[in-house]
Amino acid sequence: MPTYKNELTQILHEHRAVMLYFSSPSCNVCHALKPKLVTAVKAAFPEMQLHTVDVTHDGETAAAYNVFSIPTVLIFLEGKEYVRKSRYMSVDEIIQALTRPYALLTS
């Protein structure tokens, strides 16, 4: 089965701000959180590239990023991991953690 790992490596090199959302079809929390998170991130950080990884079908990519629980959000700024949140997280805490560094990045 093809993995997303190589494509994500390229995406991280091409874009200054990238969010990776790791989830699975059987994760109810993942399904509840994702639309709220995507809406808030797109509104607050318009240059952020959003990508979802289904760990059920792409465990290799999840392992490559040391993701062992879901949902997990990884946010990269200029190719470096800046935020890592797993399981219990709020949309507000992610927005708050990114506001200042994103503003510096895009100013």
Short mmCIF file of C-alpha atoms in Angstrom, two decimals:
data_model
loop_
_atom_site.label_atom_id
_atom_site.label_comp_id
_atom_site.label_asym_id
_atom_site.label_seq_id
_atom_site.Cartn_x
_atom_site.Cartn_y
_atom_site.Cartn_z
CA MET A 1 0.00 0.00 0.00
CA PRO A 2 1.44 3.44 -0.89
CA THR A 3 2.32 5.80 1.92
CA TYR A 4 2.05 9.53 2.24
CA LYS A 5 5.48 9.88 3.89
CA ASN A 6 7.51 10.97 0.85
CA GLU A 7 4.83 13.37 -0.32
CA LEU A 8 4.67 14.97 3.14
CA THR A 9 8.43 15.42 3.18
CA GLN A 10 8.14 17.37 -0.07
CA ILE A 11 5.19 19.40 1.24
CA LEU A 12 7.15 20.37 4.37
CA HIS A 13 9.99 21.64 2.18
CA GLU A 14 7.71 23.61 -0.16
CA HIS A 15 5.42 25.34 2.37
CA ARG A 16 6.26 27.53 5.34
CA ALA A 17 3.27 26.46 7.47
CA VAL A 18 1.86 22.92 7.46
CA MET A 19 -0.59 21.13 9.75
CA LEU A 20 -0.75 17.33 9.76
CA TYR A 21 -3.85 15.76 11.29
CA PHE A 22 -3.50 12.06 12.14
CA SER A 23 -6.76 10.17 12.61
CA SER A 24 -8.63 6.99 11.76
CA PRO A 25 -12.15 6.19 10.57
CA SER A 26 -12.97 4.49 13.89
CA CYS A 27 -12.00 7.51 16.03
CA ASN A 28 -15.12 9.45 17.04
CA VAL A 29 -13.10 12.22 18.70
CA CYS A 30 -11.13 12.64 15.46
CA HIS A 31 -14.33 13.12 13.47
CA ALA A 32 -15.74 15.63 15.96
CA LEU A 33 -12.54 17.67 16.24
CA LYS A 34 -11.43 17.84 12.61
CA PRO A 35 -14.13 20.15 11.13
CA LYS A 36 -13.81 22.60 14.03
CA LEU A 37 -10.03 22.59 13.81
CA VAL A 38 -9.95 22.98 10.02
CA THR A 39 -12.42 25.89 10.10
CA ALA A 40 -10.52 27.71 12.85
CA VAL A 41 -7.07 27.14 11.33
CA LYS A 42 -8.17 28.27 7.86
CA ALA A 43 -9.71 31.43 9.32
CA ALA A 44 -6.77 32.32 11.58
CA PHE A 45 -3.87 31.11 9.43
CA PRO A 46 -4.79 31.33 5.73
CA GLU A 47 -1.36 30.24 4.47
CA MET A 48 -1.41 27.02 6.54
CA GLN A 49 -1.42 23.85 4.42
CA LEU A 50 -3.73 21.22 5.95
CA HIS A 51 -3.16 17.49 5.42
CA THR A 52 -4.82 14.43 6.96
CA VAL A 53 -3.14 11.07 7.49
CA ASP A 54 -5.34 8.01 8.07
CA VAL A 55 -3.24 5.86 10.42
CA THR A 56 -5.34 2.80 9.60
CA HIS A 57 -4.07 2.79 6.02
CA ASP A 58 -0.77 4.58 6.48
CA GLY A 59 0.82 3.41 9.71
CA GLU A 60 4.28 3.84 8.18
CA THR A 61 3.81 7.60 7.90
CA ALA A 62 2.42 7.80 11.44
CA ALA A 63 5.43 5.87 12.74
CA ALA A 64 7.83 8.08 10.79
CA TYR A 65 6.41 11.10 12.65
CA ASN A 66 6.31 9.24 16.01
CA VAL A 67 2.52 9.34 16.15
CA PHE A 68 1.21 6.54 18.35
CA SER A 69 -2.17 7.90 19.48
CA ILE A 70 -5.00 9.71 17.74
CA PRO A 71 -6.05 12.32 17.14
CA THR A 72 -2.65 13.94 16.81
CA VAL A 73 -1.94 17.36 15.34
CA LEU A 74 1.56 18.27 14.20
CA ILE A 75 2.27 21.79 13.05
CA PHE A 76 5.43 22.63 11.17
CA LEU A 77 6.76 26.13 10.60
CA GLU A 78 9.54 26.44 8.03
CA GLY A 79 9.94 22.65 8.01
CA LYS A 80 10.44 22.29 11.76
CA GLU A 81 7.93 20.78 14.15
CA TYR A 82 6.54 23.58 16.28
CA VAL A 83 3.38 22.15 17.89
CA ARG A 84 2.49 18.55 18.79
CA LYS A 85 -0.86 17.82 20.42
CA SER A 86 -2.31 14.36 20.98
CA ARG A 87 -5.58 13.01 22.29
CA TYR A 88 -6.92 15.73 24.56
CA MET A 89 -6.66 19.12 22.92
CA SER A 90 -8.81 22.11 22.23
CA VAL A 91 -9.00 24.17 19.08
CA ASP A 92 -8.38 27.29 21.16
CA GLU A 93 -5.10 26.00 22.60
CA ILE A 94 -3.80 25.20 19.11
CA ILE A 95 -4.81 28.63 17.79
CA GLN A 96 -3.25 30.32 20.81
CA ALA A 97 0.02 28.36 20.46
CA LEU A 98 0.32 29.41 16.81
CA THR A 99 -0.82 33.03 16.79
CA ARG A 100 2.49 34.73 17.57
CA PRO A 101 4.90 32.46 15.65
CA TYR A 102 2.62 32.44 12.60
CA ALA A 103 2.42 36.25 12.67
CA LEU A 104 6.22 36.47 12.80
CA LEU A 105 6.53 33.95 9.98
CA THR A 106 4.14 35.75 7.66
CA SER A 107 4.99 39.38 8.45
#
